[in-house]
Short mmCIF file of C-alpha atoms in Angstrom, two decimals:
data_model
loop_
_atom_site.label_atom_id
_atom_site.label_comp_id
_atom_site.label_asym_id
_atom_site.label_seq_id
_atom_site.Cartn_x
_atom_site.Cartn_y
_atom_site.Cartn_z
CA GLY A 178 56.56 -11.02 -70.71
CA GLN A 179 55.48 -14.11 -68.82
CA GLN A 180 54.26 -17.04 -70.80
CA LEU A 181 52.62 -20.29 -69.87
CA ASN A 182 53.16 -23.38 -71.95
CA GLN A 183 50.20 -25.72 -71.60
CA SER A 184 50.14 -29.22 -73.00
CA PRO A 185 48.73 -31.16 -74.57
CA GLN A 186 46.74 -28.90 -76.85
CA SER A 187 43.98 -31.46 -77.15
CA MET A 188 43.10 -34.94 -76.01
CA PHE A 189 40.55 -37.43 -77.28
CA ILE A 190 40.14 -40.26 -74.81
CA GLN A 191 37.88 -43.14 -73.96
CA GLU A 192 35.46 -42.81 -71.06
CA GLY A 193 37.02 -44.21 -67.92
CA GLU A 194 40.59 -43.29 -68.82
CA ASP A 195 42.71 -41.01 -66.70
CA VAL A 196 43.87 -37.66 -68.08
CA SER A 197 46.90 -35.55 -67.31
CA MET A 198 47.76 -32.06 -68.49
CA ASN A 199 50.40 -29.61 -67.37
CA CYS A 200 51.66 -26.08 -67.55
CA THR A 201 55.19 -24.78 -67.36
CA SER A 202 56.62 -21.31 -67.20
CA SER A 203 59.95 -19.57 -67.19
CA SER A 204 58.61 -17.33 -64.41
CA ILE A 205 57.88 -18.08 -60.79
CA PHE A 206 54.23 -17.93 -59.80
CA ASN A 207 52.67 -17.31 -56.42
CA THR A 208 49.40 -19.01 -57.26
CA TRP A 209 48.31 -21.61 -59.78
CA LEU A 210 44.69 -21.95 -60.79
CA TRP A 211 42.94 -24.49 -62.98
CA TYR A 212 39.72 -23.58 -64.78
CA LYS A 213 37.31 -25.46 -67.05
CA GLN A 214 35.41 -23.68 -69.79
CA GLU A 215 32.48 -25.10 -71.71
CA PRO A 216 31.22 -23.64 -75.00
CA GLY A 217 29.56 -20.27 -74.57
CA GLU A 218 30.35 -20.10 -70.87
CA GLY A 219 32.89 -18.39 -68.66
CA PRO A 220 35.72 -20.34 -67.02
CA VAL A 221 34.78 -22.18 -63.85
CA LEU A 222 37.37 -22.55 -61.11
CA LEU A 223 38.32 -26.15 -60.45
CA ILE A 224 41.29 -26.01 -58.13
CA ALA A 225 43.38 -23.22 -56.61
CA LEU A 226 46.95 -23.82 -55.41
CA TYR A 227 48.75 -21.35 -53.17
CA LYS A 228 51.90 -23.09 -51.93
CA ALA A 229 54.81 -24.73 -53.69
CA GLY A 230 54.47 -28.50 -53.47
CA GLU A 231 50.79 -28.30 -52.60
CA LEU A 232 48.71 -31.21 -53.83
CA THR A 233 44.96 -30.63 -53.84
CA SER A 234 42.03 -32.78 -54.88
CA ASN A 235 38.50 -31.90 -55.88
CA GLY A 236 36.56 -35.09 -56.50
CA ARG A 237 38.18 -36.88 -59.43
CA LEU A 238 40.50 -33.94 -60.05
CA THR A 239 43.95 -33.59 -58.54
CA ALA A 240 46.35 -30.73 -59.11
CA GLN A 241 49.81 -29.94 -57.85
CA PHE A 242 51.82 -26.75 -57.51
CA GLY A 243 55.34 -27.60 -58.66
CA ILE A 244 58.12 -27.33 -56.11
CA THR A 245 60.04 -24.92 -58.36
CA ARG A 246 56.88 -22.74 -58.57
CA LYS A 247 57.23 -22.78 -62.34
CA ASP A 248 54.87 -25.61 -63.17
CA SER A 249 51.62 -27.31 -62.29
CA PHE A 250 49.70 -30.36 -63.43
CA LEU A 251 46.07 -31.39 -63.40
CA ASN A 252 44.93 -35.01 -63.37
CA ILE A 253 41.41 -36.24 -64.02
CA SER A 254 40.73 -39.80 -63.02
CA ALA A 255 38.10 -42.09 -64.55
CA SER A 256 36.93 -39.55 -67.10
CA ILE A 257 33.25 -39.22 -67.95
CA PRO A 258 31.51 -37.54 -70.91
CA SER A 259 30.70 -34.41 -68.90
CA ASP A 260 34.43 -33.78 -68.46
CA VAL A 261 34.42 -32.49 -72.03
CA GLY A 262 35.58 -28.90 -72.28
CA ILE A 263 38.65 -26.71 -72.40
CA TYR A 264 40.91 -26.70 -69.37
CA PHE A 265 43.03 -23.64 -68.69
CA CYS A 266 45.86 -23.22 -66.26
CA ALA A 267 46.52 -19.74 -64.96
CA GLY A 268 49.36 -18.37 -62.90
CA GLN A 269 49.53 -15.33 -60.71
CA ILE A 270 52.79 -13.60 -59.86
CA GLN A 271 53.41 -12.16 -56.43
CA GLY A 272 52.26 -8.60 -56.01
CA SER A 273 49.84 -8.70 -58.93
CA TYR A 274 46.22 -9.73 -59.27
CA LYS A 275 46.68 -10.39 -62.97
CA LEU A 276 46.46 -13.92 -64.26
CA ILE A 277 48.62 -15.33 -67.02
CA PHE A 278 46.66 -17.97 -68.91
CA GLY A 279 47.82 -21.07 -70.68
CA SER A 280 46.58 -21.74 -74.19
CA GLY A 281 44.17 -24.41 -72.99
CA THR A 282 43.75 -28.16 -73.34
CA ARG A 283 40.70 -29.30 -75.25
CA LEU A 284 39.36 -32.55 -73.83
CA LEU A 285 37.00 -34.83 -75.69
CA VAL A 286 35.68 -38.01 -74.07
CA ARG A 287 34.35 -40.86 -76.13
CA PRO A 288 31.49 -42.72 -74.38
CA GLY B 223 32.22 -20.83 -54.61
CA ALA B 224 31.81 -17.16 -55.32
CA VAL B 225 29.24 -16.15 -57.93
CA VAL B 226 29.80 -13.56 -60.64
CA SER B 227 27.03 -12.63 -63.04
CA GLN B 228 27.05 -10.80 -66.35
CA HIS B 229 24.28 -9.09 -68.21
CA PRO B 230 23.32 -9.39 -70.95
CA SER B 231 24.42 -12.89 -71.90
CA ARG B 232 24.28 -11.99 -75.55
CA VAL B 233 23.62 -8.84 -77.52
CA ILE B 234 23.30 -7.96 -81.17
CA CYS B 235 23.69 -4.34 -82.16
CA LYS B 236 24.11 -2.17 -85.21
CA SER B 237 27.46 -0.73 -86.15
CA GLY B 238 28.00 2.67 -84.56
CA THR B 239 25.92 2.06 -81.46
CA SER B 240 27.23 1.65 -77.92
CA VAL B 241 26.73 -1.42 -75.80
CA LYS B 242 26.99 -1.69 -72.02
CA ILE B 243 27.86 -4.95 -70.28
CA GLU B 244 27.40 -5.36 -66.54
CA CYS B 245 29.46 -7.54 -64.23
CA ARG B 246 28.28 -8.19 -60.68
CA SER B 247 29.74 -10.08 -57.77
CA LEU B 248 26.63 -11.56 -56.18
CA ASP B 249 27.78 -12.84 -52.80
CA PHE B 250 30.98 -10.94 -52.12
CA GLN B 251 32.50 -7.52 -52.55
CA ALA B 252 35.25 -7.00 -55.08
CA THR B 253 37.49 -3.97 -55.15
CA THR B 254 39.13 -5.38 -58.25
CA MET B 255 37.47 -6.81 -61.32
CA PHE B 256 38.90 -7.69 -64.70
CA TRP B 257 37.59 -7.59 -68.24
CA TYR B 258 38.72 -10.16 -70.78
CA ARG B 259 38.07 -10.76 -74.41
CA GLN B 260 38.12 -14.21 -75.96
CA PHE B 261 38.30 -15.08 -79.64
CA PRO B 262 37.07 -18.47 -80.90
CA LYS B 263 39.29 -21.34 -79.82
CA LYS B 264 41.69 -18.97 -78.11
CA SER B 265 42.65 -18.25 -74.56
CA LEU B 266 41.44 -15.27 -72.57
CA MET B 267 43.02 -11.91 -73.33
CA LEU B 268 43.08 -9.39 -70.50
CA MET B 269 41.72 -6.03 -71.59
CA ALA B 270 41.71 -4.00 -68.38
CA THR B 271 41.71 -4.03 -64.61
CA SER B 272 38.72 -2.34 -63.03
CA ASN B 273 39.33 -0.72 -59.65
CA GLU B 274 36.47 0.40 -57.43
CA GLY B 275 36.47 4.15 -57.03
CA SER B 276 39.33 4.84 -59.41
CA LYS B 277 40.22 4.72 -63.08
CA ALA B 278 40.62 1.43 -64.84
CA THR B 279 44.04 0.25 -65.93
CA TYR B 280 44.15 -0.82 -69.56
CA GLU B 281 46.46 -3.35 -71.13
CA GLN B 282 48.72 -2.31 -73.95
CA GLY B 283 46.88 -1.99 -77.22
CA VAL B 284 43.43 -1.64 -75.67
CA GLU B 285 41.78 1.70 -76.44
CA LYS B 286 40.41 3.22 -73.26
CA ASP B 287 38.11 5.57 -75.15
CA LYS B 288 36.70 2.62 -77.04
CA PHE B 289 36.15 0.38 -74.03
CA LEU B 290 34.86 2.50 -71.17
CA ILE B 291 35.00 0.90 -67.74
CA ASN B 292 33.19 2.09 -64.65
CA HIS B 293 33.49 0.42 -61.25
CA ALA B 294 31.19 2.52 -59.13
CA SER B 295 30.48 0.06 -56.36
CA LEU B 296 32.07 -2.95 -54.71
CA THR B 297 29.76 -5.31 -56.55
CA LEU B 298 29.38 -3.78 -60.01
CA SER B 299 31.67 -3.01 -62.92
CA THR B 300 30.47 -2.03 -66.37
CA LEU B 301 32.15 -2.20 -69.74
CA THR B 302 30.79 0.02 -72.49
CA VAL B 303 31.85 -0.67 -76.04
CA THR B 304 31.48 2.69 -77.71
CA SER B 305 30.68 3.12 -81.40
CA ALA B 306 30.85 -0.61 -81.90
CA HIS B 307 32.08 -2.04 -85.18
CA PRO B 308 31.96 -5.61 -86.52
CA GLU B 309 35.55 -6.22 -85.43
CA ASP B 310 34.41 -5.65 -81.83
CA SER B 311 32.27 -8.78 -82.08
CA SER B 312 33.62 -11.19 -79.50
CA PHE B 313 33.02 -12.99 -76.22
CA TYR B 314 33.59 -10.65 -73.29
CA ILE B 315 34.17 -12.14 -69.86
CA CYS B 316 34.58 -10.40 -66.52
CA SER B 317 36.10 -11.71 -63.33
CA ALA B 318 36.18 -10.57 -59.73
CA ILE B 319 38.75 -11.07 -57.02
CA LEU B 320 37.65 -12.76 -53.83
CA ALA B 321 40.17 -12.18 -51.08
CA HIS B 322 40.10 -14.58 -48.13
CA ARG B 323 42.82 -15.06 -45.53
CA SER B 324 45.48 -13.42 -47.73
CA GLN B 325 44.56 -15.66 -50.67
CA GLU B 326 43.12 -13.98 -53.75
CA THR B 327 41.14 -16.02 -56.23
CA GLN B 328 39.56 -14.88 -59.48
CA TYR B 329 36.03 -16.00 -60.24
CA PHE B 330 34.64 -15.51 -63.70
CA GLY B 331 31.26 -14.46 -65.01
CA PRO B 332 29.42 -16.50 -67.65
CA GLY B 333 30.44 -14.17 -70.46
CA THR B 334 28.63 -11.88 -72.90
CA ARG B 335 28.52 -12.67 -76.60
CA LEU B 336 28.55 -9.45 -78.62
CA LEU B 337 27.68 -9.43 -82.30
CA VAL B 338 27.96 -6.15 -84.17
CA LEU B 339 26.23 -6.06 -87.53
#
């Protein structure tokens, strides 16, 4: 079945630093989504990408849909303590509503 | 963004009882909703796809008689954990599809923490 490889598994950074995480797959996806989950909460949608090569920003967050449609990255610039959480990528194949989730990147920000 | 609610947010029950969890799309209609289960420090595991007006589609290994799903309206899906046992304790999360201009996006509820004693 489809699998998403998300890296890094965790990051512990200093406030103000930039962060980058990515997901790769052996399958082609129609849509890439990035979510953030905080403890005890459901995932919150950060950025949705629908076209290969698309680069989208949401405040300090920027994500890109890889041109091969098999990868995506998420960048967070000038991190702040409230960026702490688990970030999940998720891919959707054409013709299906199902999402394939990455294993998550746990982000810790040191004030 | 679209808002999805879940109720209750947490529930504690005795072994052998049944528990119903509600998932509502508050500001949009959703013909398709999903139910996930999440173990500590793990990613989300899809349990089933809930389709309005028809039977749910369960993922491999998920017992349909154990996890009853009803999607009776375009804004409400329910998951009933029947005869719950301690191993059913988990974080259950629903999501709903918002379709707009041929783009479908999944929005998640806040989750329900189930503890079976």
